[in-house]
């Protein structure tokens, strides 16, 4: 097996991914995100991989923390909080009102969407047509129009927002 020299890159990866996750986490907390959510999630995955290799490289040191009250307490506390968050999310699976409204908007006929946007369905069809999107009647939903034009519904909504 090829030596991956994980000791040389796992610690710097964990450090820099940690800084990145901290910065994007602060941006998300204050709702200043933009693309921060996606970056936070992907860099978080890279950080998880780095942590795995870091722990494997320092296994002896890692296991020694379990023999110390403070180290074991900190790791146990973090593990309990993580388990609580996972179980809490699974047990508290109320419907997301934003998702409900968004799905209703994307599933509504174009004529109804036009009313919500304060335009006529003809105006919306012309607006989309000017951007190369075929609209075969105002009875079709955003999802159906997007599918017929081989695009994601959110890309179609983005074009409506222009």
PDB file of N, CA and C in Angstrom, residues 27-133:
ATOM      1  N   UNK A  27     -20.946  33.540   9.454  1.00  0.00           N
ATOM      2  CA  UNK A  27     -21.737  34.153   8.382  1.00  0.00           C
ATOM      3  C   UNK A  27     -23.161  33.603   8.373  1.00  0.00           C
ATOM      4  N   UNK A  28     -23.294  32.296   8.523  1.00  0.00           N
ATOM      5  CA  UNK A  28     -24.624  31.683   8.545  1.00  0.00           C
ATOM      6  C   UNK A  28     -25.417  32.132   9.763  1.00  0.00           C
ATOM      7  N   UNK A  29     -24.753  32.234  10.907  1.00  0.00           N
ATOM      8  CA  UNK A  29     -25.436  32.644  12.137  1.00  0.00           C
ATOM      9  C   UNK A  29     -26.057  34.030  11.975  1.00  0.00           C
ATOM     10  N   UNK A  30     -25.322  34.931  11.322  1.00  0.00           N
ATOM     11  CA  UNK A  30     -25.812  36.293  11.137  1.00  0.00           C
ATOM     12  C   UNK A  30     -26.545  36.482   9.800  1.00  0.00           C
ATOM     13  N   UNK A  31     -26.861  35.378   9.125  1.00  0.00           N
ATOM     14  CA  UNK A  31     -27.618  35.389   7.865  1.00  0.00           C
ATOM     15  C   UNK A  31     -26.945  36.262   6.806  1.00  0.00           C
ATOM     16  N   UNK A  32     -25.617  36.169   6.722  1.00  0.00           N
ATOM     17  CA  UNK A  32     -24.838  36.909   5.731  1.00  0.00           C
ATOM     18  C   UNK A  32     -24.264  35.969   4.691  1.00  0.00           C
ATOM     19  N   UNK A  33     -24.839  34.776   4.601  1.00  0.00           N
ATOM     20  CA  UNK A  33     -24.251  33.669   3.879  1.00  0.00           C
ATOM     21  C   UNK A  33     -23.970  33.783   2.409  1.00  0.00           C
ATOM     22  N   UNK A  34     -24.942  34.034   1.570  1.00  0.00           N
ATOM     23  CA  UNK A  34     -24.714  33.864   0.141  1.00  0.00           C
ATOM     24  C   UNK A  34     -24.474  32.391  -0.128  1.00  0.00           C
ATOM     25  N   UNK A  35     -23.300  32.071  -0.638  1.00  0.00           N
ATOM     26  CA  UNK A  35     -22.943  30.673  -0.922  1.00  0.00           C
ATOM     27  C   UNK A  35     -22.286  30.010   0.277  1.00  0.00           C
ATOM     28  N   UNK A  36     -22.333  30.646   1.436  1.00  0.00           N
ATOM     29  CA  UNK A  36     -21.644  30.119   2.616  1.00  0.00           C
ATOM     30  C   UNK A  36     -22.190  28.761   3.048  1.00  0.00           C
ATOM     31  N   UNK A  37     -23.489  28.535   2.898  1.00  0.00           N
ATOM     32  CA  UNK A  37     -24.066  27.265   3.363  1.00  0.00           C
ATOM     33  C   UNK A  37     -23.456  26.078   2.622  1.00  0.00           C
ATOM     34  N   UNK A  38     -23.414  26.158   1.298  1.00  0.00           N
ATOM     35  CA  UNK A  38     -22.848  25.054   0.522  1.00  0.00           C
ATOM     36  C   UNK A  38     -21.368  24.882   0.831  1.00  0.00           C
ATOM     37  N   UNK A  39     -20.638  25.989   0.907  1.00  0.00           N
ATOM     38  CA  UNK A  39     -19.208  25.915   1.225  1.00  0.00           C
ATOM     39  C   UNK A  39     -19.010  25.321   2.612  1.00  0.00           C
ATOM     40  N   UNK A  40     -19.832  25.732   3.570  1.00  0.00           N
ATOM     41  CA  UNK A  40     -19.753  25.233   4.946  1.00  0.00           C
ATOM     42  C   UNK A  40     -19.954  23.716   4.974  1.00  0.00           C
ATOM     43  N   UNK A  41     -20.936  23.244   4.231  1.00  0.00           N
ATOM     44  CA  UNK A  41     -21.226  21.810   4.212  1.00  0.00           C
ATOM     45  C   UNK A  41     -20.092  21.022   3.566  1.00  0.00           C
ATOM     46  N   UNK A  42     -19.592  21.474   2.411  1.00  0.00           N
ATOM     47  CA  UNK A  42     -18.545  20.733   1.706  1.00  0.00           C
ATOM     48  C   UNK A  42     -17.216  20.774   2.447  1.00  0.00           C
ATOM     49  N   UNK A  43     -16.846  21.934   2.948  1.00  0.00           N
ATOM     50  CA  UNK A  43     -15.591  22.007   3.704  1.00  0.00           C
ATOM     51  C   UNK A  43     -15.736  21.224   5.006  1.00  0.00           C
ATOM     52  N   UNK A  44     -16.945  21.183   5.562  1.00  0.00           N
ATOM     53  CA  UNK A  44     -17.183  20.359   6.749  1.00  0.00           C
ATOM     54  C   UNK A  44     -16.906  18.890   6.477  1.00  0.00           C
ATOM     55  N   UNK A  45     -17.259  18.416   5.276  1.00  0.00           N
ATOM     56  CA  UNK A  45     -16.953  17.028   4.910  1.00  0.00           C
ATOM     57  C   UNK A  45     -15.449  16.810   4.792  1.00  0.00           C
ATOM     58  N   UNK A  46     -14.749  17.779   4.200  1.00  0.00           N
ATOM     59  CA  UNK A  46     -13.284  17.676   4.115  1.00  0.00           C
ATOM     60  C   UNK A  46     -12.674  17.671   5.514  1.00  0.00           C
ATOM     61  N   UNK A  47     -13.247  18.483   6.394  1.00  0.00           N
ATOM     62  CA  UNK A  47     -12.755  18.527   7.771  1.00  0.00           C
ATOM     63  C   UNK A  47     -12.976  17.181   8.461  1.00  0.00           C
ATOM     64  N   UNK A  48     -14.128  16.571   8.230  1.00  0.00           N
ATOM     65  CA  UNK A  48     -14.404  15.264   8.833  1.00  0.00           C
ATOM     66  C   UNK A  48     -13.378  14.233   8.376  1.00  0.00           C
ATOM     67  N   UNK A  49     -13.027  14.254   7.092  1.00  0.00           N
ATOM     68  CA  UNK A  49     -12.005  13.326   6.581  1.00  0.00           C
ATOM     69  C   UNK A  49     -10.654  13.620   7.219  1.00  0.00           C
ATOM     70  N   UNK A  50     -10.306  14.894   7.316  1.00  0.00           N
ATOM     71  CA  UNK A  50      -9.044  15.272   7.949  1.00  0.00           C
ATOM     72  C   UNK A  50      -8.991  14.849   9.403  1.00  0.00           C
ATOM     73  N   UNK A  51     -10.098  15.017  10.116  1.00  0.00           N
ATOM     74  CA  UNK A  51     -10.156  14.610  11.526  1.00  0.00           C
ATOM     75  C   UNK A  51      -9.968  13.106  11.649  1.00  0.00           C
ATOM     76  N   UNK A  52     -10.597  12.346  10.770  1.00  0.00           N
ATOM     77  CA  UNK A  52     -10.453  10.891  10.802  1.00  0.00           C
ATOM     78  C   UNK A  52      -8.981  10.501  10.681  1.00  0.00           C
ATOM     79  N   UNK A  53      -8.290  11.046   9.675  1.00  0.00           N
ATOM     80  CA  UNK A  53      -6.869  10.726   9.497  1.00  0.00           C
ATOM     81  C   UNK A  53      -6.031  11.249  10.656  1.00  0.00           C
ATOM     82  N   UNK A  54      -6.378  12.420  11.163  1.00  0.00           N
ATOM     83  CA  UNK A  54      -5.643  12.997  12.288  1.00  0.00           C
ATOM     84  C   UNK A  54      -5.752  12.089  13.520  1.00  0.00           C
ATOM     85  N   UNK A  55      -6.966  11.634  13.802  1.00  0.00           N
ATOM     86  CA  UNK A  55      -7.169  10.738  14.955  1.00  0.00           C
ATOM     87  C   UNK A  55      -6.421   9.425  14.748  1.00  0.00           C
ATOM     88  N   UNK A  56      -6.484   8.872  13.540  1.00  0.00           N
ATOM     89  CA  UNK A  56      -5.769   7.618  13.274  1.00  0.00           C
ATOM     90  C   UNK A  56      -4.264   7.790  13.443  1.00  0.00           C
ATOM     91  N   UNK A  57      -3.727   8.932  13.009  1.00  0.00           N
ATOM     92  CA  UNK A  57      -2.291   9.196  13.145  1.00  0.00           C
ATOM     93  C   UNK A  57      -1.868   9.396  14.595  1.00  0.00           C
ATOM     94  N   UNK A  58      -2.787   9.843  15.424  1.00  0.00           N
ATOM     95  CA  UNK A  58      -2.476  10.136  16.822  1.00  0.00           C
ATOM     96  C   UNK A  58      -3.333   9.274  17.752  1.00  0.00           C
ATOM     97  N   UNK A  59      -3.538   8.024  17.362  1.00  0.00           N
ATOM     98  CA  UNK A  59      -4.435   7.133  18.091  1.00  0.00           C
ATOM     99  C   UNK A  59      -4.040   6.983  19.559  1.00  0.00           C
ATOM    100  N   UNK A  60      -2.777   6.806  19.811  1.00  0.00           N
ATOM    101  CA  UNK A  60      -2.325   6.631  21.194  1.00  0.00           C
ATOM    102  C   UNK A  60      -2.651   7.839  22.053  1.00  0.00           C
ATOM    103  N   UNK A  61      -2.373   9.023  21.544  1.00  0.00           N
ATOM    104  CA  UNK A  61      -2.687  10.250  22.279  1.00  0.00           C
ATOM    105  C   UNK A  61      -4.194  10.394  22.450  1.00  0.00           C
ATOM    106  N   UNK A  62      -4.935  10.099  21.396  1.00  0.00           N
ATOM    107  CA  UNK A  62      -6.389  10.206  21.440  1.00  0.00           C
ATOM    108  C   UNK A  62      -6.969   9.318  22.539  1.00  0.00           C
ATOM    109  N   UNK A  63      -6.541   8.059  22.576  1.00  0.00           N
ATOM    110  CA  UNK A  63      -7.095   7.138  23.578  1.00  0.00           C
ATOM    111  C   UNK A  63      -6.660   7.507  24.990  1.00  0.00           C
ATOM    112  N   UNK A  64      -5.515   8.189  25.126  1.00  0.00           N
ATOM    113  CA  UNK A  64      -5.061   8.570  26.472  1.00  0.00           C
ATOM    114  C   UNK A  64      -6.001   9.589  27.111  1.00  0.00           C
ATOM    115  N   UNK A  65      -6.717  10.355  26.289  1.00  0.00           N
ATOM    116  CA  UNK A  65      -7.645  11.342  26.847  1.00  0.00           C
ATOM    117  C   UNK A  65      -8.795  10.685  27.605  1.00  0.00           C
ATOM    118  N   UNK A  66      -9.122   9.445  27.253  1.00  0.00           N
ATOM    119  CA  UNK A  66     -10.216   8.763  27.938  1.00  0.00           C
ATOM    120  C   UNK A  66      -9.852   8.365  29.364  1.00  0.00           C
ATOM    121  N   UNK A  67      -8.562   8.345  29.681  1.00  0.00           N
ATOM    122  CA  UNK A  67      -8.149   8.013  31.046  1.00  0.00           C
ATOM    123  C   UNK A  67      -8.077   9.257  31.928  1.00  0.00           C
ATOM    124  N   UNK A  68      -8.285  10.426  31.351  1.00  0.00           N
ATOM    125  CA  UNK A  68      -8.285  11.680  32.111  1.00  0.00           C
ATOM    126  C   UNK A  68      -9.725  12.153  32.273  1.00  0.00           C
ATOM    127  N   UNK A  69     -10.079  12.561  33.478  1.00  0.00           N
ATOM    128  CA  UNK A  69     -11.463  12.965  33.729  1.00  0.00           C
ATOM    129  C   UNK A  69     -11.895  14.128  32.835  1.00  0.00           C
ATOM    130  N   UNK A  70     -11.059  15.152  32.729  1.00  0.00           N
ATOM    131  CA  UNK A  70     -11.441  16.317  31.940  1.00  0.00           C
ATOM    132  C   UNK A  70     -11.590  15.958  30.459  1.00  0.00           C
ATOM    133  N   UNK A  71     -10.606  15.250  29.912  1.00  0.00           N
ATOM    134  CA  UNK A  71     -10.663  14.858  28.498  1.00  0.00           C
ATOM    135  C   UNK A  71     -11.861  13.986  28.202  1.00  0.00           C
ATOM    136  N   UNK A  72     -12.087  12.984  29.067  1.00  0.00           N
ATOM    137  CA  UNK A  72     -13.232  12.094  28.870  1.00  0.00           C
ATOM    138  C   UNK A  72     -14.543  12.863  29.010  1.00  0.00           C
ATOM    139  N   UNK A  73     -14.589  13.800  29.954  1.00  0.00           N
ATOM    140  CA  UNK A  73     -15.800  14.601  30.150  1.00  0.00           C
ATOM    141  C   UNK A  73     -16.114  15.476  28.949  1.00  0.00           C
ATOM    142  N   UNK A  74     -15.068  16.124  28.408  1.00  0.00           N
ATOM    143  CA  UNK A  74     -15.269  16.979  27.233  1.00  0.00           C
ATOM    144  C   UNK A  74     -15.744  16.148  26.046  1.00  0.00           C
ATOM    145  N   UNK A  75     -15.059  15.045  25.764  1.00  0.00           N
ATOM    146  CA  UNK A  75     -15.447  14.215  24.617  1.00  0.00           C
ATOM    147  C   UNK A  75     -16.827  13.599  24.823  1.00  0.00           C
ATOM    148  N   UNK A  76     -17.116  13.159  26.034  1.00  0.00           N
ATOM    149  CA  UNK A  76     -18.437  12.604  26.316  1.00  0.00           C
ATOM    150  C   UNK A  76     -19.530  13.652  26.184  1.00  0.00           C
ATOM    151  N   UNK A  77     -19.258  14.864  26.670  1.00  0.00           N
ATOM    152  CA  UNK A  77     -20.230  15.953  26.562  1.00  0.00           C
ATOM    153  C   UNK A  77     -20.529  16.315  25.118  1.00  0.00           C
ATOM    154  N   UNK A  78     -19.471  16.426  24.313  1.00  0.00           N
ATOM    155  CA  UNK A  78     -19.662  16.741  22.892  1.00  0.00           C
ATOM    156  C   UNK A  78     -20.432  15.615  22.204  1.00  0.00           C
ATOM    157  N   UNK A  79     -20.111  14.371  22.538  1.00  0.00           N
ATOM    158  CA  UNK A  79     -20.817  13.230  21.942  1.00  0.00           C
ATOM    159  C   UNK A  79     -22.301  13.262  22.317  1.00  0.00           C
ATOM    160  N   UNK A  80     -22.611  13.578  23.575  1.00  0.00           N
ATOM    161  CA  UNK A  80     -24.013  13.652  24.004  1.00  0.00           C
ATOM    162  C   UNK A  80     -24.767  14.764  23.276  1.00  0.00           C
ATOM    163  N   UNK A  81     -24.124  15.924  23.130  1.00  0.00           N
ATOM    164  CA  UNK A  81     -24.771  17.027  22.408  1.00  0.00           C
ATOM    165  C   UNK A  81     -25.026  16.628  20.954  1.00  0.00           C
ATOM    166  N   UNK A  82     -24.034  15.998  20.317  1.00  0.00           N
ATOM    167  CA  UNK A  82     -24.191  15.572  18.921  1.00  0.00           C
ATOM    168  C   UNK A  82     -25.328  14.563  18.784  1.00  0.00           C
ATOM    169  N   UNK A  83     -25.366  13.586  19.678  1.00  0.00           N
ATOM    170  CA  UNK A  83     -26.436  12.583  19.643  1.00  0.00           C
ATOM    171  C   UNK A  83     -27.789  13.250  19.876  1.00  0.00           C
ATOM    172  N   UNK A  84     -27.837  14.186  20.818  1.00  0.00           N
ATOM    173  CA  UNK A  84     -29.076  14.908  21.088  1.00  0.00           C
ATOM    174  C   UNK A  84     -29.570  15.695  19.885  1.00  0.00           C
ATOM    175  N   UNK A  85     -28.635  16.335  19.175  1.00  0.00           N
ATOM    176  CA  UNK A  85     -29.024  17.090  17.981  1.00  0.00           C
ATOM    177  C   UNK A  85     -29.573  16.173  16.897  1.00  0.00           C
ATOM    178  N   UNK A  86     -28.909  15.039  16.704  1.00  0.00           N
ATOM    179  CA  UNK A  86     -29.365  14.097  15.679  1.00  0.00           C
ATOM    180  C   UNK A  86     -30.731  13.530  16.050  1.00  0.00           C
ATOM    181  N   UNK A  87     -30.870  13.063  17.281  1.00  0.00           N
ATOM    182  CA  UNK A  87     -32.153  12.495  17.705  1.00  0.00           C
ATOM    183  C   UNK A  87     -33.238  13.555  17.771  1.00  0.00           C
ATOM    184  N   UNK A  88     -32.893  14.743  18.244  1.00  0.00           N
ATOM    185  CA  UNK A  88     -33.866  15.832  18.318  1.00  0.00           C
ATOM    186  C   UNK A  88     -34.403  16.195  16.951  1.00  0.00           C
ATOM    187  N   UNK A  89     -33.529  16.229  15.964  1.00  0.00           N
ATOM    188  CA  UNK A  89     -33.967  16.525  14.603  1.00  0.00           C
ATOM    189  C   UNK A  89     -34.849  15.428  14.045  1.00  0.00           C
ATOM    190  N   UNK A  90     -34.501  14.180  14.365  1.00  0.00           N
ATOM    191  CA  UNK A  90     -35.278  13.049  13.854  1.00  0.00           C
ATOM    192  C   UNK A  90     -36.642  12.961  14.537  1.00  0.00           C
ATOM    193  N   UNK A  91     -36.682  13.237  15.838  1.00  0.00           N
ATOM    194  CA  UNK A  91     -37.933  13.115  16.581  1.00  0.00           C
ATOM    195  C   UNK A  91     -38.846  14.321  16.386  1.00  0.00           C
ATOM    196  N   UNK A  92     -38.261  15.470  16.066  1.00  0.00           N
ATOM    197  CA  UNK A  92     -39.033  16.696  15.903  1.00  0.00           C
ATOM    198  C   UNK A  92     -39.160  17.004  14.417  1.00  0.00           C
ATOM    199  N   UNK A  93     -39.750  16.088  13.688  1.00  0.00           N
ATOM    200  CA  UNK A  93     -39.813  16.220  12.231  1.00  0.00           C
ATOM    201  C   UNK A  93     -41.109  16.902  11.797  1.00  0.00           C
ATOM    202  N   UNK A  94     -41.292  18.136  12.261  1.00  0.00           N
ATOM    203  CA  UNK A  94     -42.451  18.910  11.822  1.00  0.00           C
ATOM    204  C   UNK A  94     -42.232  19.351  10.381  1.00  0.00           C
ATOM    205  N   UNK A  95     -43.304  19.538   9.641  1.00  0.00           N
ATOM    206  CA  UNK A  95     -43.138  20.009   8.270  1.00  0.00           C
ATOM    207  C   UNK A  95     -42.533  21.410   8.248  1.00  0.00           C
ATOM    208  N   UNK A  96     -41.704  21.641   7.250  1.00  0.00           N
ATOM    209  CA  UNK A  96     -41.056  22.928   7.090  1.00  0.00           C
ATOM    210  C   UNK A  96     -42.016  23.872   6.371  1.00  0.00           C
ATOM    211  N   UNK A  97     -42.445  24.973   7.009  1.00  0.00           N
ATOM    212  CA  UNK A  97     -43.405  25.862   6.350  1.00  0.00           C
ATOM    213  C   UNK A  97     -42.831  26.516   5.096  1.00  0.00           C
ATOM    214  N   UNK A  98     -41.528  26.788   5.091  1.00  0.00           N
ATOM    215  CA  UNK A  98     -40.915  27.370   3.892  1.00  0.00           C
ATOM    216  C   UNK A  98     -40.989  26.378   2.734  1.00  0.00           C
ATOM    217  N   UNK A  99     -40.710  25.120   3.032  1.00  0.00           N
ATOM    218  CA  UNK A  99     -40.781  24.089   2.001  1.00  0.00           C
ATOM    219  C   UNK A  99     -42.197  23.923   1.478  1.00  0.00           C
ATOM    220  N   UNK A 100     -43.167  24.024   2.378  1.00  0.00           N
ATOM    221  CA  UNK A 100     -44.576  23.905   1.998  1.00  0.00           C
ATOM    222  C   UNK A 100     -44.956  25.013   1.015  1.00  0.00           C
ATOM    223  N   UNK A 101     -44.591  26.255   1.350  1.00  0.00           N
ATOM    224  CA  UNK A 101     -44.918  27.397   0.492  1.00  0.00           C
ATOM    225  C   UNK A 101     -44.170  27.301  -0.832  1.00  0.00           C
ATOM    226  N   UNK A 102     -42.895  26.943  -0.763  1.00  0.00           N
ATOM    227  CA  UNK A 102     -42.087  26.839  -1.974  1.00  0.00           C
ATOM    228  C   UNK A 102     -42.635  25.767  -2.910  1.00  0.00           C
ATOM    229  N   UNK A 103     -43.001  24.617  -2.359  1.00  0.00           N
ATOM    230  CA  UNK A 103     -43.547  23.551  -3.196  1.00  0.00           C
ATOM    231  C   UNK A 103     -44.872  23.979  -3.825  1.00  0.00           C
ATOM    232  N   UNK A 104     -45.700  24.707  -3.057  1.00  0.00           N
ATOM    233  CA  UNK A 104     -46.969  25.196  -3.604  1.00  0.00           C
ATOM    234  C   UNK A 104     -46.711  26.165  -4.755  1.00  0.00           C
ATOM    235  N   UNK A 105     -45.713  27.040  -4.608  1.00  0.00           N
ATOM    236  CA  UNK A 105     -45.369  28.008  -5.657  1.00  0.00           C
ATOM    237  C   UNK A 105     -44.877  27.295  -6.911  1.00  0.00           C
ATOM    238  N   UNK A 106     -43.986  26.318  -6.725  1.00  0.00           N
ATOM    239  CA  UNK A 106     -43.411  25.612  -7.874  1.00  0.00           C
ATOM    240  C   UNK A 106     -44.420  24.692  -8.556  1.00  0.00           C
ATOM    241  N   UNK A 107     -45.451  24.264  -7.822  1.00  0.00           N
ATOM    242  CA  UNK A 107     -46.449  23.339  -8.370  1.00  0.00           C
ATOM    243  C   UNK A 107     -47.687  24.043  -8.917  1.00  0.00           C
ATOM    244  N   UNK A 108     -47.834  25.333  -8.643  1.00  0.00           N
ATOM    245  CA  UNK A 108     -49.020  26.076  -9.085  1.00  0.00           C
ATOM    246  C   UNK A 108     -48.946  26.371 -10.581  1.00  0.00           C
ATOM    247  N   UNK A 109     -50.105  26.453 -11.238  1.00  0.00           N
ATOM    248  CA  UNK A 109     -50.111  26.836 -12.655  1.00  0.00           C
ATOM    249  C   UNK A 109     -49.506  28.233 -12.840  1.00  0.00           C
ATOM    250  N   UNK A 110     -48.912  28.459 -13.999  1.00  0.00           N
ATOM    251  CA  UNK A 110     -48.256  29.738 -14.279  1.00  0.00           C
ATOM    252  C   UNK A 110     -49.218  30.911 -14.094  1.00  0.00           C
ATOM    253  N   UNK A 111     -50.498  30.700 -14.400  1.00  0.00           N
ATOM    254  CA  UNK A 111     -51.485  31.772 -14.233  1.00  0.00           C
ATOM    255  C   UNK A 111     -51.567  32.212 -12.773  1.00  0.00           C
ATOM    256  N   UNK A 112     -51.502  31.260 -11.841  1.00  0.00           N
ATOM    257  CA  UNK A 112     -51.539  31.610 -10.420  1.00  0.00           C
ATOM    258  C   UNK A 112     -50.225  32.231  -9.964  1.00  0.00           C
ATOM    259  N   UNK A 113     -49.112  31.721 -10.467  1.00  0.00           N
ATOM    260  CA  UNK A 113     -47.797  32.287 -10.136  1.00  0.00           C
ATOM    261  C   UNK A 113     -47.746  33.737 -10.598  1.00  0.00           C
ATOM    262  N   UNK A 114     -48.298  33.997 -11.783  1.00  0.00           N
ATOM    263  CA  UNK A 114     -48.310  35.359 -12.315  1.00  0.00           C
ATOM    264  C   UNK A 114     -49.047  36.295 -11.367  1.00  0.00           C
ATOM    265  N   UNK A 115     -50.184  35.844 -10.843  1.00  0.00           N
ATOM    266  CA  UNK A 115     -50.935  36.662  -9.898  1.00  0.00           C
ATOM    267  C   UNK A 115     -50.129  36.986  -8.653  1.00  0.00           C
ATOM    268  N   UNK A 116     -49.395  36.005  -8.150  1.00  0.00           N
ATOM    269  CA  UNK A 116     -48.554  36.217  -6.964  1.00  0.00           C
ATOM    270  C   UNK A 116     -47.468  37.244  -7.263  1.00  0.00           C
ATOM    271  N   UNK A 117     -46.925  37.206  -8.481  1.00  0.00           N
ATOM    272  CA  UNK A 117     -45.840  38.113  -8.861  1.00  0.00           C
ATOM    273  C   UNK A 117     -46.346  39.463  -9.377  1.00  0.00           C
ATOM    274  N   UNK A 118     -47.671  39.616  -9.436  1.00  0.00           N
ATOM    275  CA  UNK A 118     -48.239  40.890  -9.880  1.00  0.00           C
ATOM    276  C   UNK A 118     -48.105  41.127 -11.374  1.00  0.00           C
ATOM    277  N   UNK A 119     -48.091  40.060 -12.142  1.00  0.00           N
ATOM    278  CA  UNK A 119     -47.987  40.151 -13.598  1.00  0.00           C
ATOM    279  C   UNK A 119     -49.042  39.249 -14.212  1.00  0.00           C
ATOM    280  N   UNK A 120     -49.211  39.361 -15.514  1.00  0.00           N
ATOM    281  CA  UNK A 120     -50.104  38.435 -16.211  1.00  0.00           C
ATOM    282  C   UNK A 120     -49.296  37.220 -16.650  1.00  0.00           C
ATOM    283  N   UNK A 121     -50.000  36.122 -16.915  1.00  0.00           N
ATOM    284  CA  UNK A 121     -49.297  34.921 -17.369  1.00  0.00           C
ATOM    285  C   UNK A 121     -48.663  35.158 -18.736  1.00  0.00           C
ATOM    286  N   UNK A 122     -49.282  36.031 -19.553  1.00  0.00           N
ATOM    287  CA  UNK A 122     -48.700  36.358 -20.854  1.00  0.00           C
ATOM    288  C   UNK A 122     -47.365  37.095 -20.677  1.00  0.00           C
ATOM    289  N   UNK A 123     -47.308  37.996 -19.683  1.00  0.00           N
ATOM    290  CA  UNK A 123     -46.053  38.711 -19.415  1.00  0.00           C
ATOM    291  C   UNK A 123     -44.952  37.743 -18.991  1.00  0.00           C
ATOM    292  N   UNK A 124     -45.308  36.803 -18.111  1.00  0.00           N
ATOM    293  CA  UNK A 124     -44.309  35.826 -17.658  1.00  0.00           C
ATOM    294  C   UNK A 124     -43.863  34.934 -18.808  1.00  0.00           C
ATOM    295  N   UNK A 125     -44.819  34.486 -19.634  1.00  0.00           N
ATOM    296  CA  UNK A 125     -44.465  33.630 -20.773  1.00  0.00           C
ATOM    297  C   UNK A 125     -43.558  34.384 -21.743  1.00  0.00           C
ATOM    298  N   UNK A 126     -43.848  35.663 -21.974  1.00  0.00           N
ATOM    299  CA  UNK A 126     -43.010  36.470 -22.869  1.00  0.00           C
ATOM    300  C   UNK A 126     -41.622  36.681 -22.264  1.00  0.00           C
ATOM    301  N   UNK A 127     -41.582  36.927 -20.963  1.00  0.00           N
ATOM    302  CA  UNK A 127     -40.302  37.115 -20.267  1.00  0.00           C
ATOM    303  C   UNK A 127     -39.439  35.861 -20.380  1.00  0.00           C
ATOM    304  N   UNK A 128     -40.054  34.707 -20.169  1.00  0.00           N
ATOM    305  CA  UNK A 128     -39.311  33.450 -20.278  1.00  0.00           C
ATOM    306  C   UNK A 128     -38.943  33.158 -21.730  1.00  0.00           C
ATOM    307  N   UNK A 129     -39.875  33.433 -22.650  1.00  0.00           N
ATOM    308  CA  UNK A 129     -39.603  33.208 -24.069  1.00  0.00           C
ATOM    309  C   UNK A 129     -38.422  34.034 -24.556  1.00  0.00           C
ATOM    310  N   UNK A 130     -38.297  35.255 -24.051  1.00  0.00           N
ATOM    311  CA  UNK A 130     -37.174  36.115 -24.433  1.00  0.00           C
ATOM    312  C   UNK A 130     -35.840  35.549 -23.953  1.00  0.00           C
ATOM    313  N   UNK A 131     -35.906  34.632 -22.995  1.00  0.00           N
ATOM    314  CA  UNK A 131     -34.692  34.005 -22.468  1.00  0.00           C
ATOM    315  C   UNK A 131     -34.522  32.584 -23.011  1.00  0.00           C
ATOM    316  N   UNK A 132     -35.289  32.262 -24.065  1.00  0.00           N
ATOM    317  CA  UNK A 132     -35.137  30.971 -24.725  1.00  0.00           C
ATOM    318  C   UNK A 132     -35.882  29.821 -24.083  1.00  0.00           C
ATOM    319  N   UNK A 133     -36.860  30.129 -23.250  1.00  0.00           N
ATOM    320  CA  UNK A 133     -37.613  29.083 -22.555  1.00  0.00           C
ATOM    321  C   UNK A 133     -38.995  28.963 -23.190  1.00  0.00           C
TER     322      UNK A 133
END
